[in-house]
Amino acid sequence: MKLAQATIKDIARELNVSSSTVSRALKDYPGISDETKKRVKEMAEKLNYRPNAVALSLRKSKSFTIGVVIPEVVHFFFSTVISGIEEVAYKNGYNVILCQTNEKLEREISSVETMLSNQIDGLLVSYSKETTDFSHFIKLMEMELPIVFFDRTPNIENTVNVTVNDFNGGYQATKHLIDQGYRKILHLAGPSNLTISKKRKEGYLAALNEAGIPVDEKLIVECPIANEKESFESCVQLFKDADNRPDAIFAHHDIVAAGAMLAVKSLGLKIPEEVGVVGFSNWQFASMIDPPLTSVMQPGSKIGEKATQILLEMINNKVINPLNMEDLVLDTELLIRKSSLKNS
Amino acid sequence: MKLAQATIKDIARELNVSSSTVSRALKDYPGISDETKKRVKEMAEKLNYRPNAVALSLRKSKSFTIGVVIPEVVHFFFSTVISGIEEVAYKNGYNVILCQTNEKLEREISSVETMLSNQIDGLLVSYSKETTDFSHFIKLMEMELPIVFFDRTPNIENTVNVTVNDFNGGYQATKHLIDQGYRKILHLAGPSNLTISKKRKEGYLAALNEAGIPVDEKLIVECPIANEKESFESCVQLFKDADNRPDAIFAHHDIVAAGAMLAVKSLGLKIPEEVGVVGFSNWQFASMIDPPLTSVMQPGSKIGEKATQILLEMINNKVINPLNMEDLVLDTELLIRKSSLKNS
DNA sequence: TTGTACGCGTTATCAA
DNA sequence: TTGATAACGCGTACAA
């Protein structure tokens, strides 16, 4: 047996009918005798016929494929988002083409280009850290390609964005630390060109303000790379001076928090007694480290699901903004664990 | 501007030449005047022409797309594999269609069917835990569709498999525990229908034999689900009897190990002094838990890269088994951390 | 109830 | 050096 797939023509030839008859019979079109319908379906079964999705795409100018552009696959949060996307796409008969940008703008642009070539019906994007110019996306929107941005969303008009409530997440985290009695709260902030970084920081500031704690600019430290090593090194510097050191940390995400915890512990300081720590994203390891890390849970797969549902709606109803909204904001939830519990 | 993409025909019309001329000019075919070539390329640029990959697929019966079927995306090891796959695919101009099966056979079958419909050029598979019958894959192989299995590989003739040396990983892990002075080593084994589970167990047995330690069947416990909760519960049972309890654990993977550590710690036992623990896969959290977990590192992205390279070779050279081999086995590496260091 | 003809975008083949 | 035509697999308007 060869790779050659049976086509409608093959069925037609075997049965001495025209290919249009076969096409109609397979699709249960009205005006086809039950007799023919039955013969066609049996032959299709026998020849192991399978419709050629490529030919269909060409014919219908619709590929039933959506593109996903994501910074990194090896990233707990993004992997949960991908999972959510895949679930909804699968249930609706759509395929998912995946590209990771490795946080490179150049690759983002070329990936989008490839996907466009492949006639994707819509695009889900979380852009790279390098991306500050969005013209490659704007071009697509002008072409009326449905796009939904998630997690990292651009400051452009008329985009459809699915995010988590980063502001509130930052607020909850910081307020919790304040409630526990911490006062000199260090914020290890994320890359400054990401909206999520800004929002989390604003939440942090809001909680401080509300509590009447003056903001100390020295307690806001950006982590542009946002990995373990970077935050480890920053924290060793910041905490080694015993006189004026922070008594708590609100980190941009759990990896940053983990690096900070290693640094703090390496200086012999106790968590949570001397330093409280809260992370973000609730990575899988958060409950397993020592002490277990309090973290702001983001509903990753729900983000993926929502973003995909909206995208499919845009595709099928040819509506650019189905909910007439700028942003769909999903709630975060603070998961309190030992790392931030001074009072207990 | 509308979604309508410029086609070769559009360029031809603008320039009053035939579409074949345009096609040839764009591809730098010989026998086209430089003049025409230049005009065509300029017009293509101006109209923002982009080749339609779908039409190309139909014409050439080649889609430059490979399918990836994987049990779960939210899984550290698999996410690294996907990343490796995507890297090699991208570099070679191939697209990646992703499907997760959620460990369901039914979904595996339907995903493969969809991909076939989409005329994928080849398939990368790690099958589900439910899969014991491989006829849906055998059918594809008979159709001469290039397939490479990775990590979880079937016991079928003529398959191309990329795996890690699970046997040696299990052996290394167990030998290390023995060298550290542990003697009653519990093996929390994986699902018994997976080859990887068998191999790891065989490595464990080999190390015991070599050291002259008799095998105690009660010290081999299968974890069919292989999550934290399951191993936690198993271990609470196994360790609460002080008289005859294990003094070490070799776990099928790190999540299982983490559950076991929680159980052991909850019983007041000290790691590594009273119980040594070794995991498998070196999940991201392994270095962050308390104590840091010794683990057998699997080169996930290398597996993805290798599998993809071999698949592309099969696709392009129309060779079914390019290296004339049954299995490509990649080396594991034991990363020793505190959880298994009795002597230090 | 069924068949014929055309087009989706591209390229290979043959002819000019 | 260029053009006309057919074909990849399918669906559909129109004709029969």
XYZ file of C-alpha atoms (C1' of nucleotides) in Angstrom, chain A residues 7-8 10-18 21-28 32-49, chain C residues 1-3:
40
model
C -9.767 10.808 -3.576
C -13.295 11.546 -4.608
C -11.238 7.259 -7.167
C -14.602 6.604 -5.630
C -16.334 8.040 -8.668
C -14.361 5.866 -11.043
C -15.066 2.693 -9.095
C -18.770 3.453 -9.075
C -19.104 4.883 -12.559
C -20.605 8.125 -11.334
C -19.343 11.675 -11.486
C -22.265 12.989 -7.154
C -19.736 11.501 -4.809
C -19.055 14.850 -3.222
C -22.757 15.430 -2.657
C -23.425 11.938 -1.402
C -20.667 12.174 1.158
C -22.065 15.441 2.441
C -25.671 14.238 2.581
C -29.281 12.286 -4.032
C -30.938 8.900 -4.065
C -30.518 6.848 -0.953
C -29.239 4.074 -3.124
C -26.357 6.118 -4.543
C -25.630 7.636 -1.181
C -25.259 4.224 0.317
C -23.032 2.888 -2.454
C -20.792 5.941 -2.262
C -20.406 5.762 1.469
C -19.582 2.093 1.358
C -16.974 2.624 -1.293
C -15.507 5.545 0.648
C -15.201 3.294 3.649
C -13.681 0.533 1.568
C -11.085 2.771 -0.037
C -10.385 4.388 3.311
C -11.273 7.761 1.885
C -31.475 12.726 -9.502
C -27.129 13.319 -11.818
C -23.451 15.352 -14.822
